[in-house]
C-alpha cells in the first residue's frame, strides 16, 4: 500500500477512536461517516442538476416574507431526524386505510409548521424532474437554506436520503426530547442518535431563533414537580415573574407565543447561550445544559469565542445530525407527494 495512503488512514483511524476535543475532530468524524451513510454532496448532479438551485430560489423568494418560518423549518428537520432517522416520516398524513396515527399528531409535533412550504418545494421539483428528489432531502436542504437567508450559518448538506414508509405517533413521543428534559435524559436521547454532548449544546443553540408556546414551560412558573404554586428554582426569578405577568398569565394558556431568545429571536447569535448562563433559558432542557460541567464548559467556550466559530461548529453538528439513520440506495422510496407514501 502507498505509504501516503497508509499515513492518511492511520490519522483517520486515530481521529475516529480518539475523544473529540474540537472542531477538527468533528471534521474528521464527518469524513469518516459520510461514505458510511452513502450520502454525497450534489447527489442529484446528474439526475436533477437544477434541484438544489430550485430549492434555494424557492426559499429566497418565500422566507423574507415569513422569516419566522426559518426556525420552524429547522425544527421540522430536527423532529424528522430524531424519529426513524432523517427520512421524511414526520411529513406523512394519517390515512384511513391504515388507521395509523402518524408522527404529525404526536404532542411534540402538534406545533410544527412548514408542511405546506415543503409541499410547495416538492411541487416545483416534480415539475422539473418527477420522482427524483426525496422529501427527506428537501427537509434537510430547506432547513439549511432558510437559516442562511435569514443571516444565519451555512453548512454542507450531503444528499441521497430516501423517504421512509412508516410513521408512528408513539415513536415521536418516545424519541423527541421534550422541553422538560433533565440532563441525563438529554444525554441518553442524543447518544441514541450517535450525537455527543458537544452536539447537544450546539444543536440547542438553534433556540437562538424562533418562538415557543406557554405549555412547553408553564410548569416552571406554576406547578414545578407537580406542586401547585412552586416555581422552578433554576429559572431566574425576575424572568419568571415577567413571564407570568406579561406572557403566560395562566397555566391554561396554550396560545400565547414567547420568544426563546427574547429581543434577539430573529438573529442567529450567541445571545441564547448568554441567557442560559444567566438562568434565563426558557425550557428546563435549556437549564439542564448548565447542570453538567462538560456542557457548561462548552457553553462558556462558545460565549467567549466568536460568532464565526459558533457558526462553523453549529454547521458541523447539523451535518452530523442530518446523517442520523438515513435510508439510502434501495431502502425506502422517493415519494411523489411528501404527505403520503407511494401507492
PDB file of N, CA and C in Angstrom, residues 40-44 50-60 63 67 69-78 81 117-118 121 136-159 161 206 209 268 311-312 314-322:
ATOM      1  N   UNK A  40     -23.961  11.921  -0.401  1.00  0.00           N
ATOM      2  CA  UNK A  40     -22.858  12.652  -1.027  1.00  0.00           C
ATOM      3  C   UNK A  40     -23.303  14.045  -1.427  1.00  0.00           C
ATOM      4  N   UNK A  41     -22.353  14.954  -1.461  1.00  0.00           N
ATOM      5  CA  UNK A  41     -22.668  16.310  -1.893  1.00  0.00           C
ATOM      6  C   UNK A  41     -23.079  16.262  -3.359  1.00  0.00           C
ATOM      7  N   UNK A  42     -24.076  17.057  -3.722  1.00  0.00           N
ATOM      8  CA  UNK A  42     -24.574  17.117  -5.103  1.00  0.00           C
ATOM      9  C   UNK A  42     -24.993  15.751  -5.649  1.00  0.00           C
ATOM     10  N   UNK A  43     -25.694  14.993  -4.823  1.00  0.00           N
ATOM     11  CA  UNK A  43     -26.171  13.668  -5.215  1.00  0.00           C
ATOM     12  C   UNK A  43     -27.006  13.731  -6.504  1.00  0.00           C
ATOM     13  N   UNK A  44     -27.716  14.854  -6.704  1.00  0.00           N
ATOM     14  CA  UNK A  44     -28.610  14.975  -7.865  1.00  0.00           C
ATOM     15  C   UNK A  44     -27.957  15.647  -9.076  1.00  0.00           C
ATOM     16  N   UNK A  50     -30.665  20.872 -11.522  1.00  0.00           N
ATOM     17  CA  UNK A  50     -31.170  22.147 -11.006  1.00  0.00           C
ATOM     18  C   UNK A  50     -31.792  22.028  -9.617  1.00  0.00           C
ATOM     19  N   UNK A  51     -31.841  20.798  -9.060  1.00  0.00           N
ATOM     20  CA  UNK A  51     -32.584  20.544  -7.816  1.00  0.00           C
ATOM     21  C   UNK A  51     -32.253  21.531  -6.690  1.00  0.00           C
ATOM     22  N   UNK A  52     -30.979  21.645  -6.354  1.00  0.00           N
ATOM     23  CA  UNK A  52     -30.617  22.480  -5.208  1.00  0.00           C
ATOM     24  C   UNK A  52     -30.859  23.958  -5.489  1.00  0.00           C
ATOM     25  N   UNK A  53     -30.736  24.346  -6.750  1.00  0.00           N
ATOM     26  CA  UNK A  53     -30.991  25.746  -7.101  1.00  0.00           C
ATOM     27  C   UNK A  53     -32.490  26.054  -7.025  1.00  0.00           C
ATOM     28  N   UNK A  54     -33.311  25.104  -7.442  1.00  0.00           N
ATOM     29  CA  UNK A  54     -34.777  25.280  -7.366  1.00  0.00           C
ATOM     30  C   UNK A  54     -35.195  25.485  -5.905  1.00  0.00           C
ATOM     31  N   UNK A  55     -34.622  24.665  -5.031  1.00  0.00           N
ATOM     32  CA  UNK A  55     -34.927  24.773  -3.603  1.00  0.00           C
ATOM     33  C   UNK A  55     -34.475  26.134  -3.062  1.00  0.00           C
ATOM     34  N   UNK A  56     -33.252  26.485  -3.396  1.00  0.00           N
ATOM     35  CA  UNK A  56     -32.678  27.753  -2.932  1.00  0.00           C
ATOM     36  C   UNK A  56     -33.503  28.951  -3.414  1.00  0.00           C
ATOM     37  N   UNK A  57     -33.893  28.926  -4.688  1.00  0.00           N
ATOM     38  CA  UNK A  57     -34.697  30.020  -5.254  1.00  0.00           C
ATOM     39  C   UNK A  57     -36.038  30.136  -4.549  1.00  0.00           C
ATOM     40  N   UNK A  58     -36.664  28.992  -4.275  1.00  0.00           N
ATOM     41  CA  UNK A  58     -37.968  28.978  -3.600  1.00  0.00           C
ATOM     42  C   UNK A  58     -37.837  29.585  -2.202  1.00  0.00           C
ATOM     43  N   UNK A  59     -36.791  29.161  -1.502  1.00  0.00           N
ATOM     44  CA  UNK A  59     -36.544  29.664  -0.138  1.00  0.00           C
ATOM     45  C   UNK A  59     -36.272  31.170  -0.165  1.00  0.00           C
ATOM     46  N   UNK A  60     -35.432  31.600  -1.096  1.00  0.00           N
ATOM     47  CA  UNK A  60     -35.066  33.023  -1.179  1.00  0.00           C
ATOM     48  C   UNK A  60     -36.264  33.902  -1.530  1.00  0.00           C
ATOM     49  N   UNK A  63     -39.055  33.001   2.136  1.00  0.00           N
ATOM     50  CA  UNK A  63     -38.681  33.216   3.544  1.00  0.00           C
ATOM     51  C   UNK A  63     -38.605  34.695   3.954  1.00  0.00           C
ATOM     52  N   UNK A  67     -40.068  35.345   7.774  1.00  0.00           N
ATOM     53  CA  UNK A  67     -38.777  34.919   8.331  1.00  0.00           C
ATOM     54  C   UNK A  67     -38.888  33.958   9.519  1.00  0.00           C
ATOM     55  N   UNK A  69     -40.513  31.420   9.692  1.00  0.00           N
ATOM     56  CA  UNK A  69     -40.565  30.040   9.184  1.00  0.00           C
ATOM     57  C   UNK A  69     -39.187  29.371   9.201  1.00  0.00           C
ATOM     58  N   UNK A  70     -38.119  30.154   9.194  1.00  0.00           N
ATOM     59  CA  UNK A  70     -36.771  29.573   9.204  1.00  0.00           C
ATOM     60  C   UNK A  70     -36.585  28.681  10.428  1.00  0.00           C
ATOM     61  N   UNK A  71     -36.965  29.197  11.602  1.00  0.00           N
ATOM     62  CA  UNK A  71     -36.852  28.412  12.833  1.00  0.00           C
ATOM     63  C   UNK A  71     -37.771  27.194  12.786  1.00  0.00           C
ATOM     64  N   UNK A  72     -38.971  27.374  12.225  1.00  0.00           N
ATOM     65  CA  UNK A  72     -39.938  26.275  12.138  1.00  0.00           C
ATOM     66  C   UNK A  72     -39.409  25.151  11.243  1.00  0.00           C
ATOM     67  N   UNK A  73     -38.771  25.521  10.144  1.00  0.00           N
ATOM     68  CA  UNK A  73     -38.250  24.516   9.205  1.00  0.00           C
ATOM     69  C   UNK A  73     -37.007  23.813   9.763  1.00  0.00           C
ATOM     70  N   UNK A  74     -36.234  24.547  10.560  1.00  0.00           N
ATOM     71  CA  UNK A  74     -35.082  23.946  11.239  1.00  0.00           C
ATOM     72  C   UNK A  74     -35.574  22.917  12.263  1.00  0.00           C
ATOM     73  N   UNK A  75     -36.627  23.276  12.985  1.00  0.00           N
ATOM     74  CA  UNK A  75     -37.222  22.375  13.980  1.00  0.00           C
ATOM     75  C   UNK A  75     -37.829  21.134  13.307  1.00  0.00           C
ATOM     76  N   UNK A  76     -38.437  21.337  12.146  1.00  0.00           N
ATOM     77  CA  UNK A  76     -39.023  20.230  11.389  1.00  0.00           C
ATOM     78  C   UNK A  76     -37.955  19.188  11.042  1.00  0.00           C
ATOM     79  N   UNK A  77     -36.791  19.657  10.634  1.00  0.00           N
ATOM     80  CA  UNK A  77     -35.659  18.788  10.288  1.00  0.00           C
ATOM     81  C   UNK A  77     -35.210  17.983  11.517  1.00  0.00           C
ATOM     82  N   UNK A  78     -35.087  18.679  12.650  1.00  0.00           N
ATOM     83  CA  UNK A  78     -34.673  18.040  13.901  1.00  0.00           C
ATOM     84  C   UNK A  78     -35.685  16.962  14.316  1.00  0.00           C
ATOM     85  N   UNK A  81     -35.381  13.893  11.993  1.00  0.00           N
ATOM     86  CA  UNK A  81     -34.185  13.058  12.187  1.00  0.00           C
ATOM     87  C   UNK A  81     -34.227  12.231  13.470  1.00  0.00           C
ATOM     88  N   UNK A 117     -45.051  24.551   3.061  1.00  0.00           N
ATOM     89  CA  UNK A 117     -43.825  25.077   2.440  1.00  0.00           C
ATOM     90  C   UNK A 117     -43.078  23.926   1.747  1.00  0.00           C
ATOM     91  N   UNK A 118     -42.939  22.815   2.458  1.00  0.00           N
ATOM     92  CA  UNK A 118     -42.263  21.635   1.891  1.00  0.00           C
ATOM     93  C   UNK A 118     -43.022  21.137   0.657  1.00  0.00           C
ATOM     94  N   UNK A 121     -42.193  23.313  -2.332  1.00  0.00           N
ATOM     95  CA  UNK A 121     -40.868  22.996  -2.880  1.00  0.00           C
ATOM     96  C   UNK A 121     -40.945  21.702  -3.698  1.00  0.00           C
ATOM     97  N   UNK A 136     -37.172  13.757   2.192  1.00  0.00           N
ATOM     98  CA  UNK A 136     -36.189  13.814   3.284  1.00  0.00           C
ATOM     99  C   UNK A 136     -35.063  14.795   2.947  1.00  0.00           C
ATOM    100  N   UNK A 137     -34.598  14.760   1.692  1.00  0.00           N
ATOM    101  CA  UNK A 137     -33.557  15.704   1.264  1.00  0.00           C
ATOM    102  C   UNK A 137     -34.094  17.130   1.206  1.00  0.00           C
ATOM    103  N   UNK A 138     -35.345  17.272   0.794  1.00  0.00           N
ATOM    104  CA  UNK A 138     -35.955  18.610   0.745  1.00  0.00           C
ATOM    105  C   UNK A 138     -35.959  19.225   2.145  1.00  0.00           C
ATOM    106  N   UNK A 139     -36.375  18.444   3.143  1.00  0.00           N
ATOM    107  CA  UNK A 139     -36.417  18.947   4.527  1.00  0.00           C
ATOM    108  C   UNK A 139     -35.030  19.403   4.971  1.00  0.00           C
ATOM    109  N   UNK A 140     -34.009  18.592   4.670  1.00  0.00           N
ATOM    110  CA  UNK A 140     -32.637  18.912   5.086  1.00  0.00           C
ATOM    111  C   UNK A 140     -32.108  20.166   4.385  1.00  0.00           C
ATOM    112  N   UNK A 141     -32.357  20.271   3.087  1.00  0.00           N
ATOM    113  CA  UNK A 141     -31.857  21.417   2.313  1.00  0.00           C
ATOM    114  C   UNK A 141     -32.613  22.706   2.661  1.00  0.00           C
ATOM    115  N   UNK A 142     -33.929  22.593   2.813  1.00  0.00           N
ATOM    116  CA  UNK A 142     -34.753  23.763   3.147  1.00  0.00           C
ATOM    117  C   UNK A 142     -34.359  24.334   4.517  1.00  0.00           C
ATOM    118  N   UNK A 143     -34.075  23.449   5.486  1.00  0.00           N
ATOM    119  CA  UNK A 143     -33.665  23.905   6.820  1.00  0.00           C
ATOM    120  C   UNK A 143     -32.402  24.760   6.711  1.00  0.00           C
ATOM    121  N   UNK A 144     -31.416  24.254   5.993  1.00  0.00           N
ATOM    122  CA  UNK A 144     -30.157  24.994   5.817  1.00  0.00           C
ATOM    123  C   UNK A 144     -30.372  26.309   5.061  1.00  0.00           C
ATOM    124  N   UNK A 145     -31.050  26.242   3.922  1.00  0.00           N
ATOM    125  CA  UNK A 145     -31.217  27.437   3.083  1.00  0.00           C
ATOM    126  C   UNK A 145     -32.030  28.523   3.783  1.00  0.00           C
ATOM    127  N   UNK A 146     -33.030  28.118   4.580  1.00  0.00           N
ATOM    128  CA  UNK A 146     -33.856  29.093   5.307  1.00  0.00           C
ATOM    129  C   UNK A 146     -33.041  29.840   6.355  1.00  0.00           C
ATOM    130  N   UNK A 147     -32.183  29.097   7.059  1.00  0.00           N
ATOM    131  CA  UNK A 147     -31.333  29.712   8.080  1.00  0.00           C
ATOM    132  C   UNK A 147     -30.346  30.685   7.422  1.00  0.00           C
ATOM    133  N   UNK A 148     -29.794  30.276   6.288  1.00  0.00           N
ATOM    134  CA  UNK A 148     -28.834  31.137   5.569  1.00  0.00           C
ATOM    135  C   UNK A 148     -29.500  32.440   5.113  1.00  0.00           C
ATOM    136  N   UNK A 149     -30.704  32.327   4.543  1.00  0.00           N
ATOM    137  CA  UNK A 149     -31.421  33.500   4.039  1.00  0.00           C
ATOM    138  C   UNK A 149     -31.705  34.521   5.148  1.00  0.00           C
ATOM    139  N   UNK A 150     -31.903  34.028   6.375  1.00  0.00           N
ATOM    140  CA  UNK A 150     -32.180  34.954   7.482  1.00  0.00           C
ATOM    141  C   UNK A 150     -30.888  35.419   8.171  1.00  0.00           C
ATOM    142  N   UNK A 151     -29.743  35.153   7.544  1.00  0.00           N
ATOM    143  CA  UNK A 151     -28.472  35.668   8.047  1.00  0.00           C
ATOM    144  C   UNK A 151     -27.720  34.723   8.965  1.00  0.00           C
ATOM    145  N   UNK A 152     -28.182  33.482   9.052  1.00  0.00           N
ATOM    146  CA  UNK A 152     -27.530  32.503   9.928  1.00  0.00           C
ATOM    147  C   UNK A 152     -26.442  31.716   9.231  1.00  0.00           C
ATOM    148  N   UNK A 153     -25.935  30.662   9.895  1.00  0.00           N
ATOM    149  CA  UNK A 153     -24.817  29.892   9.359  1.00  0.00           C
ATOM    150  C   UNK A 153     -25.174  29.028   8.147  1.00  0.00           C
ATOM    151  N   UNK A 154     -24.147  28.738   7.362  1.00  0.00           N
ATOM    152  CA  UNK A 154     -24.255  27.807   6.226  1.00  0.00           C
ATOM    153  C   UNK A 154     -23.625  26.495   6.660  1.00  0.00           C
ATOM    154  N   UNK A 155     -24.165  25.385   6.209  1.00  0.00           N
ATOM    155  CA  UNK A 155     -23.481  24.107   6.431  1.00  0.00           C
ATOM    156  C   UNK A 155     -23.677  23.215   5.219  1.00  0.00           C
ATOM    157  N   UNK A 156     -22.814  22.239   5.086  1.00  0.00           N
ATOM    158  CA  UNK A 156     -22.893  21.302   3.963  1.00  0.00           C
ATOM    159  C   UNK A 156     -24.062  20.348   4.178  1.00  0.00           C
ATOM    160  N   UNK A 157     -24.806  20.091   3.123  1.00  0.00           N
ATOM    161  CA  UNK A 157     -25.890  19.107   3.195  1.00  0.00           C
ATOM    162  C   UNK A 157     -25.666  18.043   2.128  1.00  0.00           C
ATOM    163  N   UNK A 158     -24.972  16.951   2.497  1.00  0.00           N
ATOM    164  CA  UNK A 158     -24.862  15.838   1.555  1.00  0.00           C
ATOM    165  C   UNK A 158     -26.271  15.275   1.332  1.00  0.00           C
ATOM    166  N   UNK A 159     -26.542  14.803   0.122  1.00  0.00           N
ATOM    167  CA  UNK A 159     -27.890  14.335  -0.212  1.00  0.00           C
ATOM    168  C   UNK A 159     -27.872  12.868  -0.655  1.00  0.00           C
ATOM    169  N   UNK A 161     -30.692  10.925   0.639  1.00  0.00           N
ATOM    170  CA  UNK A 161     -31.616  10.286   1.591  1.00  0.00           C
ATOM    171  C   UNK A 161     -32.828   9.767   0.823  1.00  0.00           C
ATOM    172  N   UNK A 206     -29.875  26.286  18.430  1.00  0.00           N
ATOM    173  CA  UNK A 206     -30.915  26.658  17.459  1.00  0.00           C
ATOM    174  C   UNK A 206     -32.029  27.443  18.136  1.00  0.00           C
ATOM    175  N   UNK A 209     -33.145  31.301  17.590  1.00  0.00           N
ATOM    176  CA  UNK A 209     -34.192  31.862  16.726  1.00  0.00           C
ATOM    177  C   UNK A 209     -35.517  31.154  17.008  1.00  0.00           C
ATOM    178  N   UNK A 268     -29.491  34.907  14.459  1.00  0.00           N
ATOM    179  CA  UNK A 268     -28.779  33.680  14.809  1.00  0.00           C
ATOM    180  C   UNK A 268     -27.459  34.089  15.473  1.00  0.00           C
ATOM    181  N   UNK A 311     -20.811  29.474  14.324  1.00  0.00           N
ATOM    182  CA  UNK A 311     -21.406  29.095  13.033  1.00  0.00           C
ATOM    183  C   UNK A 311     -20.732  27.833  12.460  1.00  0.00           C
ATOM    184  N   UNK A 312     -19.412  27.803  12.525  1.00  0.00           N
ATOM    185  CA  UNK A 312     -18.669  26.647  12.000  1.00  0.00           C
ATOM    186  C   UNK A 312     -19.067  25.383  12.766  1.00  0.00           C
ATOM    187  N   UNK A 314     -21.689  24.862  14.784  1.00  0.00           N
ATOM    188  CA  UNK A 314     -23.115  24.546  14.633  1.00  0.00           C
ATOM    189  C   UNK A 314     -23.334  23.810  13.307  1.00  0.00           C
ATOM    190  N   UNK A 315     -22.689  24.305  12.259  1.00  0.00           N
ATOM    191  CA  UNK A 315     -22.809  23.684  10.935  1.00  0.00           C
ATOM    192  C   UNK A 315     -22.352  22.235  10.936  1.00  0.00           C
ATOM    193  N   UNK A 316     -21.259  21.956  11.629  1.00  0.00           N
ATOM    194  CA  UNK A 316     -20.746  20.584  11.697  1.00  0.00           C
ATOM    195  C   UNK A 316     -21.719  19.671  12.459  1.00  0.00           C
ATOM    196  N   UNK A 317     -22.315  20.212  13.529  1.00  0.00           N
ATOM    197  CA  UNK A 317     -23.288  19.424  14.296  1.00  0.00           C
ATOM    198  C   UNK A 317     -24.541  19.160  13.459  1.00  0.00           C
ATOM    199  N   UNK A 318     -24.967  20.140  12.661  1.00  0.00           N
ATOM    200  CA  UNK A 318     -26.134  19.955  11.791  1.00  0.00           C
ATOM    201  C   UNK A 318     -25.849  18.915  10.715  1.00  0.00           C
ATOM    202  N   UNK A 319     -24.642  18.970  10.162  1.00  0.00           N
ATOM    203  CA  UNK A 319     -24.274  17.993   9.129  1.00  0.00           C
ATOM    204  C   UNK A 319     -24.309  16.579   9.718  1.00  0.00           C
ATOM    205  N   UNK A 320     -23.830  16.463  10.943  1.00  0.00           N
ATOM    206  CA  UNK A 320     -23.817  15.164  11.633  1.00  0.00           C
ATOM    207  C   UNK A 320     -25.243  14.691  11.916  1.00  0.00           C
ATOM    208  N   UNK A 321     -26.094  15.603  12.404  1.00  0.00           N
ATOM    209  CA  UNK A 321     -27.478  15.239  12.689  1.00  0.00           C
ATOM    210  C   UNK A 321     -28.212  14.817  11.409  1.00  0.00           C
ATOM    211  N   UNK A 322     -27.896  15.479  10.309  1.00  0.00           N
ATOM    212  CA  UNK A 322     -28.548  15.177   9.030  1.00  0.00           C
ATOM    213  C   UNK A 322     -28.221  13.808   8.476  1.00  0.00           C
TER     214      UNK A 322
END
